Short mmCIF file of C-alpha atoms in Angstrom, two decimals:
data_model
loop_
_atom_site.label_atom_id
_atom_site.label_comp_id
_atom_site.label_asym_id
_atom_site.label_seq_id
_atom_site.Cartn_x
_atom_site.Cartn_y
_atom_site.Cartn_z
CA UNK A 191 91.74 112.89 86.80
CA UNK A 192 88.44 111.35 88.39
CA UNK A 193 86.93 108.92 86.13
CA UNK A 194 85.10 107.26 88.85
CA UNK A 195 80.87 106.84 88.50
CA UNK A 196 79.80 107.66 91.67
CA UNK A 197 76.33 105.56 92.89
CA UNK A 198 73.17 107.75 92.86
CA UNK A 199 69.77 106.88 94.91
CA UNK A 200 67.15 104.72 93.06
CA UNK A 201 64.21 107.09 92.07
CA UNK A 202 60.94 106.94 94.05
CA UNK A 203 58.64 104.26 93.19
CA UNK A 204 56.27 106.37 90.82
CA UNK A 205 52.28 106.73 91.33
CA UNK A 206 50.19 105.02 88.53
CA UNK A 207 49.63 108.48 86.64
CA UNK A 208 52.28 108.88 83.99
CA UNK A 209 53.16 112.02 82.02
CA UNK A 210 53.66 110.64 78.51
CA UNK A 211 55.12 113.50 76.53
CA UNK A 212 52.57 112.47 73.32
CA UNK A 213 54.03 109.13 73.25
CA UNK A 214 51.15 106.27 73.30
CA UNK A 215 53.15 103.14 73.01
CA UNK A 216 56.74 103.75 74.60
CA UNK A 217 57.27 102.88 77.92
CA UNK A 218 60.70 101.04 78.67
CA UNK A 219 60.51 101.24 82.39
CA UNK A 220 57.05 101.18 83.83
CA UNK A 221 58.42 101.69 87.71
CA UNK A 222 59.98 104.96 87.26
CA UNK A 223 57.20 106.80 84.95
CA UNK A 224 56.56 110.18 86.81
CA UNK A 225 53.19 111.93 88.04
CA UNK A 226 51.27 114.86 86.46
CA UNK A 227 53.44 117.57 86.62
CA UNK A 228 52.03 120.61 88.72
CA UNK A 229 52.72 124.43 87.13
CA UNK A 230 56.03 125.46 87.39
CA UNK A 231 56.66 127.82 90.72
CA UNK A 232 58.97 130.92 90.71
CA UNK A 233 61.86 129.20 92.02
CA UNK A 234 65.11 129.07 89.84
CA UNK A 235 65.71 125.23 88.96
CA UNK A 236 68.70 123.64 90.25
CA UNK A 237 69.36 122.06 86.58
CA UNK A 238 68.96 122.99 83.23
CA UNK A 239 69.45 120.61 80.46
CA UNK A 240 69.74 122.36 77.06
CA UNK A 241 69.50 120.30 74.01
CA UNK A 242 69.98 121.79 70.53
CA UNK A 243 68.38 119.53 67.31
CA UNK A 244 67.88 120.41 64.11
CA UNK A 245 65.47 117.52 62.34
CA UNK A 246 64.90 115.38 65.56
CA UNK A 247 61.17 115.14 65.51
CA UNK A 248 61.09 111.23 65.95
CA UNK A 249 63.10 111.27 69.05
CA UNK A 250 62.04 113.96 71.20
CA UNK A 251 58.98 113.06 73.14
CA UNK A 252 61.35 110.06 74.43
CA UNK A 253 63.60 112.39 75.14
CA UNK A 254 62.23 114.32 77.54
CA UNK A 255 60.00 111.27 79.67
CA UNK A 256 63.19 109.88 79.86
CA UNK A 257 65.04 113.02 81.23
CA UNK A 258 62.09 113.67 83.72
CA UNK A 259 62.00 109.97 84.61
CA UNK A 260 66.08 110.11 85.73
CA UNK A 261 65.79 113.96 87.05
CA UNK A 262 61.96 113.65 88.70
CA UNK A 263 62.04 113.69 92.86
CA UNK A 264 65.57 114.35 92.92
CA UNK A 265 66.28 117.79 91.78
CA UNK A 266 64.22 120.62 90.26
CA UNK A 267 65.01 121.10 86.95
CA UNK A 268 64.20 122.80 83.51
CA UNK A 269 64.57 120.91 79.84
CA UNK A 270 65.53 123.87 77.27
CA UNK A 271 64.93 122.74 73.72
CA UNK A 272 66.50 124.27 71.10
CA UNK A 273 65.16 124.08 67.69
CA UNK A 274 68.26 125.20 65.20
CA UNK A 275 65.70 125.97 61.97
CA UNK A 276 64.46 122.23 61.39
CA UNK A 277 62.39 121.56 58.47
CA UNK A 278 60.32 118.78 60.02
CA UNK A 279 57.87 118.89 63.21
CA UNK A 280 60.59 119.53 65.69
CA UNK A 281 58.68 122.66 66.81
CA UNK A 282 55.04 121.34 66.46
CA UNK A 283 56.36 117.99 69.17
CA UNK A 284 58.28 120.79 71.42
CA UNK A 285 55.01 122.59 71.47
CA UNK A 286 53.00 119.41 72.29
CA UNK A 287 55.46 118.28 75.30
CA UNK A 288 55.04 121.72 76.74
CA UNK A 289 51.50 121.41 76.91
CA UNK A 290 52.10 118.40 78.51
CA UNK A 291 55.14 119.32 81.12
CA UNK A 292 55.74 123.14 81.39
CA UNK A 293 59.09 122.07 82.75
CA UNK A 294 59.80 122.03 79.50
CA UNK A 295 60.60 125.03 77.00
CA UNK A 296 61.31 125.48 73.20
CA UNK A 297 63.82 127.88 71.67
CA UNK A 298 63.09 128.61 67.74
CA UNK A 299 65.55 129.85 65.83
CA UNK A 300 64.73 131.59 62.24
CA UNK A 301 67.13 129.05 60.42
CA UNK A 302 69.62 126.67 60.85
CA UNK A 303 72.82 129.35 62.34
CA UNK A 304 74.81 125.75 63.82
CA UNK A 305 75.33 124.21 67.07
CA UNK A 306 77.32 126.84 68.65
CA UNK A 307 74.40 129.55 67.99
CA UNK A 308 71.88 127.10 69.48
CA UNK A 309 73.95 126.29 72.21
CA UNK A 310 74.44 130.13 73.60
CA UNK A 311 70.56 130.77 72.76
CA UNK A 312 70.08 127.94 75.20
CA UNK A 313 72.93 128.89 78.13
CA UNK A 314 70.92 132.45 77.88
CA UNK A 315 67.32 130.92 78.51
CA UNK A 316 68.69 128.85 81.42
CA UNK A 317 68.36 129.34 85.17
CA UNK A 318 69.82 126.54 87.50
CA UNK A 319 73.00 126.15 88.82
CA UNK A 320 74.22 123.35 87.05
CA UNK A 321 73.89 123.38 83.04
CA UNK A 322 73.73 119.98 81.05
CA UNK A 323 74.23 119.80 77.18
CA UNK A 324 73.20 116.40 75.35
CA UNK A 325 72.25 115.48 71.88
CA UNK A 326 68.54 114.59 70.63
CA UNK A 327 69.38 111.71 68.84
CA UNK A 328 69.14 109.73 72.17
CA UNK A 329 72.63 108.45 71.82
CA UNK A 330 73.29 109.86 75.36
CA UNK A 331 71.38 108.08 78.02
CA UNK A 332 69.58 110.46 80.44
CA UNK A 333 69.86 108.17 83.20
CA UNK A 334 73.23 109.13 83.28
CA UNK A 335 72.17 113.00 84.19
CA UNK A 336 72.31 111.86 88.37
CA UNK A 337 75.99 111.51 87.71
CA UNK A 338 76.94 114.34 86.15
CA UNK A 339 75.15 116.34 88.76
CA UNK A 340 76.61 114.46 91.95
CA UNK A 341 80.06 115.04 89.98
CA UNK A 342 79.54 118.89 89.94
CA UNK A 343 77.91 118.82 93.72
CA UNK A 344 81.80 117.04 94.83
CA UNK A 345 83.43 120.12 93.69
CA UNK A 346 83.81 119.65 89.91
CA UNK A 347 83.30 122.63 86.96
CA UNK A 348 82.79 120.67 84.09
CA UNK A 349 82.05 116.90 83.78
CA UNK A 350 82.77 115.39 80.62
CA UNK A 351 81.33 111.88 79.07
CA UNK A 352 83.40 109.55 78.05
CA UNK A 353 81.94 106.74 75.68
CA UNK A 354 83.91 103.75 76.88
CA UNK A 355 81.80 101.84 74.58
CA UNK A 356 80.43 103.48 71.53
CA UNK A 357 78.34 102.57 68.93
CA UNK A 358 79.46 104.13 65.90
CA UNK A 359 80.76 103.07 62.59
CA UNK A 360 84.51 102.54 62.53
CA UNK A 361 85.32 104.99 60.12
CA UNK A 362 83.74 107.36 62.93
CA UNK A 363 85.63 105.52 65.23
CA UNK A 364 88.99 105.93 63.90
CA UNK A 365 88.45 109.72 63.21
CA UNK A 366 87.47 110.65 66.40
CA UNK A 367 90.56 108.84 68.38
CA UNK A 368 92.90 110.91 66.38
CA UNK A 369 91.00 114.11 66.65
CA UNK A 370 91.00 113.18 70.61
CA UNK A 371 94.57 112.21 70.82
CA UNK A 372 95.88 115.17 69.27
CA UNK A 373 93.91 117.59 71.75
CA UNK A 374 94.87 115.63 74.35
CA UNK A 375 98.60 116.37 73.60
CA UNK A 376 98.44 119.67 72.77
CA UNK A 377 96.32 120.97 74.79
CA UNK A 378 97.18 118.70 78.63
CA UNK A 379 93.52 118.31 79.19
CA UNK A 380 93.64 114.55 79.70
CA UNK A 381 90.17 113.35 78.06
CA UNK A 382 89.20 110.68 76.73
CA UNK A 383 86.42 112.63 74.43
CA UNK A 384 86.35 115.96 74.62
CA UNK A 385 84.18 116.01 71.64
CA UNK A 386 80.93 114.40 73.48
CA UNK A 387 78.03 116.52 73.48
CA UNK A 388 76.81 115.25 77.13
CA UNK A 389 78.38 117.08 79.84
CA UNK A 390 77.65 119.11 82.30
CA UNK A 391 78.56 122.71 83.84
CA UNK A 392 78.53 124.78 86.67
CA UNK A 393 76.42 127.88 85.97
CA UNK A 394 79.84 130.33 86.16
CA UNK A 395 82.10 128.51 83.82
CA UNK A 396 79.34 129.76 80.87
CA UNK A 397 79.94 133.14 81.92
CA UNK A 398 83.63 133.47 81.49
CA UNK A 399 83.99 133.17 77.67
CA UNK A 400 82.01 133.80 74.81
CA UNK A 401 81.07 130.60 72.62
CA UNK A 402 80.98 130.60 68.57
CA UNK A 403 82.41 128.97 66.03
CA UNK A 404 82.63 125.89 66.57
CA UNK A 405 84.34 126.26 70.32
CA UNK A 406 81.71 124.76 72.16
CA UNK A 407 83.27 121.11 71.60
CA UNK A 408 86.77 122.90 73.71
CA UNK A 409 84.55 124.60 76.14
CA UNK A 410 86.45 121.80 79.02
CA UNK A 411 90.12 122.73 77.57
CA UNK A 412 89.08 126.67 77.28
CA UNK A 413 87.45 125.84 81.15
CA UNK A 414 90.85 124.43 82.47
CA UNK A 415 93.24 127.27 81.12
CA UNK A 416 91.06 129.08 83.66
CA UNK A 417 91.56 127.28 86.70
CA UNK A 418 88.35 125.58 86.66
CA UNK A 419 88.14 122.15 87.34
CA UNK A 420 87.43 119.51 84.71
CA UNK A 421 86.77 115.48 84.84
CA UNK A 422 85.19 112.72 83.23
CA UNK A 423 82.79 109.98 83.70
CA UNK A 424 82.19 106.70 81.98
CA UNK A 425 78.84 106.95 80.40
CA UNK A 426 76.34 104.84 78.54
CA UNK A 427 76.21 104.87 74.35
CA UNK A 428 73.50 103.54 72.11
CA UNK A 429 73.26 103.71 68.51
CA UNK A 430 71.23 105.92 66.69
CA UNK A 431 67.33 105.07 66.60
CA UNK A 432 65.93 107.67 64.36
CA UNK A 433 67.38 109.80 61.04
CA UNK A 434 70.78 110.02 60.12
CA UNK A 435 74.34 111.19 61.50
CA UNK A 436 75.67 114.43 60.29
CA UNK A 437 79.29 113.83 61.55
CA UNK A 438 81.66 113.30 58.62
CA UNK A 439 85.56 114.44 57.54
CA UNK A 440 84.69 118.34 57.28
CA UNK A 441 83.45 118.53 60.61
CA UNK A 442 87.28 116.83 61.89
CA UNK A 443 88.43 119.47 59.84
CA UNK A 444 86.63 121.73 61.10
CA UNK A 445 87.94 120.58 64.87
CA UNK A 446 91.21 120.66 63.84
CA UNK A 447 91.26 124.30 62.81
CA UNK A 448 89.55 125.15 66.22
CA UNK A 449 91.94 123.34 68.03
CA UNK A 450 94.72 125.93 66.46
CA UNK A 451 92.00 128.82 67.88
CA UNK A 452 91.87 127.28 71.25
CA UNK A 453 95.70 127.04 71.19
CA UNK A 454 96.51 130.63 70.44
CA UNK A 455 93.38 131.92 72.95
CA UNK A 456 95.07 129.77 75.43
CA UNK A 457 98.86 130.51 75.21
CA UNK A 458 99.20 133.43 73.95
CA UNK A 459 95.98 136.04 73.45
CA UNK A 460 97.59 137.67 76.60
CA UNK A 461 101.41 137.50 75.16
CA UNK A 462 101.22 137.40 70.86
CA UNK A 463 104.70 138.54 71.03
CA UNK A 464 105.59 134.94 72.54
CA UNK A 465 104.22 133.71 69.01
CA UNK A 466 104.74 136.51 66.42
CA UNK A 467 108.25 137.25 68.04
CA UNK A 468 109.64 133.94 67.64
CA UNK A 469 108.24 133.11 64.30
CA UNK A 470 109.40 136.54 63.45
CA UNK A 471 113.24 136.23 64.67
CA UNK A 472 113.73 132.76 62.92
CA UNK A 473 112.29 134.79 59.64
CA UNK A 474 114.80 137.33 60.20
CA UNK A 475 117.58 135.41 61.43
CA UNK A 476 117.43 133.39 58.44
CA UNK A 477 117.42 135.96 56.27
CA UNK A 478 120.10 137.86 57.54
CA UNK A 479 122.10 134.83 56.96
CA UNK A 480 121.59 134.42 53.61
CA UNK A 481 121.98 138.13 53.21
CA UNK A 482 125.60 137.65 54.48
CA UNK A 483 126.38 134.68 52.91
CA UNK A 484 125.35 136.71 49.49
CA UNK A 485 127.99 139.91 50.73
CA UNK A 486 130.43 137.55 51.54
CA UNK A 487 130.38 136.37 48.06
CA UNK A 488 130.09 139.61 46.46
CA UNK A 489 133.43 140.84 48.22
CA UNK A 490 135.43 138.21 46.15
CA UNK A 491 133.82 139.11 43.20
CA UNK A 492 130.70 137.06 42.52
CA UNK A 493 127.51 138.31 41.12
CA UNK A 494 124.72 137.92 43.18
CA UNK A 495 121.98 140.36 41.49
CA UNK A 496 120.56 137.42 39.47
CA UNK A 497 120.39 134.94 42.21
CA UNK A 498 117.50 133.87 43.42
CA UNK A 499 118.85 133.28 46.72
CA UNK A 500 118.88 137.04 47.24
CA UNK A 501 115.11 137.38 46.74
CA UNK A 502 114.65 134.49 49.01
CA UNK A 503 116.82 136.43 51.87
CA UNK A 504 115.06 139.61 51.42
CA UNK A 505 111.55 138.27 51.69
CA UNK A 506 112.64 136.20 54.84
CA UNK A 507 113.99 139.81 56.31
CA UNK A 508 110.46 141.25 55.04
CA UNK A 509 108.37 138.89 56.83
CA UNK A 510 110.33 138.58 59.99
CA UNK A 511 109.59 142.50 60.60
CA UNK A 512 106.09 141.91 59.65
CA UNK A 513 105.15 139.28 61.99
CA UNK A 514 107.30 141.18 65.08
CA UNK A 515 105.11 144.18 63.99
CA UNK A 516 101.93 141.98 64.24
CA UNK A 517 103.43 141.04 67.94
CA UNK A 518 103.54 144.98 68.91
CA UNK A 519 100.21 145.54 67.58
CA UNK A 520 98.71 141.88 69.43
CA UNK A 521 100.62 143.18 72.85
CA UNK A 522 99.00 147.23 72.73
CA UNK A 523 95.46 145.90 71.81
CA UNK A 524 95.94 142.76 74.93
CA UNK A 525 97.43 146.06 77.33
CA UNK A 526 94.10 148.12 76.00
CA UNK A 527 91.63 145.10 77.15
CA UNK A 528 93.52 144.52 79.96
CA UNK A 529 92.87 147.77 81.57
CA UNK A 530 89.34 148.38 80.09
CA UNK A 531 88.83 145.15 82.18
CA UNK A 532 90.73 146.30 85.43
CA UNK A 533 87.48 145.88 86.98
CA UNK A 534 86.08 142.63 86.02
CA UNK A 535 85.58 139.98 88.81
CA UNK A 536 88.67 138.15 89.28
CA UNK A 537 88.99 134.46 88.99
CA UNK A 538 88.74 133.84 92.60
CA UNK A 539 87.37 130.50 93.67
CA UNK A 540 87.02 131.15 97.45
CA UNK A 541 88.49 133.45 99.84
CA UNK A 542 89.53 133.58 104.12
CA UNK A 543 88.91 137.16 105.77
#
């Protein structure tokens, strides 16, 4: 697995006329602030950096100087907001940097439907070639974005961060290397954090499975089942510098029932009867033990009627022909969307005539 950074060119030196996105007093870097920006031509951008936020008011107008200062001069791109029903100014400051850079755009949904919702609302609105996700909370360090995108340009599907220091609380800490290690082990996608919201995709892997739920956080292991390819870079981690965290133990449980999704779309949506099947022979193999261990008993005389045992033998036949017929059922409606899908586009990556 690549985990190398590769080196990216230092940005022009900047004229002295500086977008500011509405803010007055921030400006970190005063070498790389970027020019007016002229109206947006017809011409599809070769990025698109979506960024779902629900409550992120404070942080946004950094956001997006800072995105513009590490994307400006070196590719065309478009910054997709995505407001997912926030109760604060979110929209009002989306509107305002648009005013101000119509590079950028604002999605508004009519309440808060999750990440996953605001995610695919975004991937819709977007035009370039390469797609970038990252949080609002400013956590993930736009100057990073060159990477991802010379990752992707080298051959690369998807291009995961990896936090090789973060800046969390331990508790947070702890949580998320067991979440990590357990999807790494189950699933062979060897990542060091498949849970980071900053990564980056090539237009077509978006196109080749629906996201809800809460799937968008496998979208790399869902990517590698089908042949794409997938890597990681170290990136860059600060702490939070406006509102609060909304990661806590239900959304780990909430991963951890996913990961049980992704596992089943992954092994076996084309072949349930691999799953139901087997589950469904040990049920019946079981019970048809106990069954004969009962009738061996009753030959010599023993009563069995009252035995619980015999219940217990039963119900284990019972559910073993339940889950094989949940198997037929899973492998006729597979054959039906097979064929209804005969003519899809294949999963070709390239081709010699």
């Amino acid at each position: 697995m690549i985990v190398d950074q590769p080196t990216t060119p230092a940005p022009p030196e900047a004229p002295e006329d500086r977008v500011t996105f509405g803010l007055s007093a921030f400006d970190p870097r005063p070498s790389l602030m970027a020019p007016s920006i002229a109206p947006p031509t017809s011409t599809a951008p070769y990025v698109s950096v979506v960024v779902p936020g629900l409550n992120e008011a404070d942080s946004l107008a950094e956001l997006a100087l800072r995105v513009d200062q590490a994307l400006r001069g070196r590719f065309t791109y478009e910054f997709i907001f995505v407001d997912d029903g926030s109760t604060d100014d979110s929209w009002a400051v989306i509107a305002k940097i648009h005013a101000e850079n119509p590079l950028v755009k604002g999605i508004r949904l009519r309440k808060n439907f999750g990440k996953a919702t605001a995610l695919t609302a975004g991937f819709r609105k977007a035009k370039g070639d390469v797609v970038v996700t990252m949080d609002a909370d400013l956590q993930d360090d736009p100057a990073d974005l060159p990477s991802f995108i010379a990752k992707v340009q080298e051959g690369l599907d998807v291009v995961v961060g990896w936090k090789v220091n973060r800046l969390d609380p331990t508790n947070r800490l702890v949580l998320s290397r067991i979440f990590n290690g357990t999807v790494r082990s189950l699933t062979g996608v060897k990542l060091h954090d498949m849970n980071c919201g900053f990564k980056a995709y090539r237009r077509e892997v978006l196109r080749t499975f629906p996201i809800y739920g809460d799937l968008f956080r496998f979208i790399p292991a869902l990517a590698a089942w089908q042949g794409f390819r997938v890597t990681e870079i170290p990136v860059r981690h600060h702490a939070r510098k406006y509102g609060t965290s909304r990661y806590g133990l239900e959304r780990i449980l909430r991963g951890f029932f996913d990961l049980l999704s992704v596992l089943f779309l992954t092994r076996y949506s084309k072949k349930p009867m691999h799953l139901f099947g087997l589950i469904g022979l040990v049920f019946t193999a079981v019970g048809l033990l106990i069954n004969a261990y009962l009738t061996f008993l009753w030959f010599f005389g023993h009563k069995i009627g009252d035995r619980p045992l015999l219940l217990l033998g039963v119900l284990m036949i019972l559910l073993g022909i339940q889950l094989f017929s949940m198997g037929f059922i899973g492998e006729f409606l597979a054959f039906q969307m097979q064929q209804r899908h005969q003519t899809d586009e294949l999963p070709v990556r390239e081709e010699i005539e």
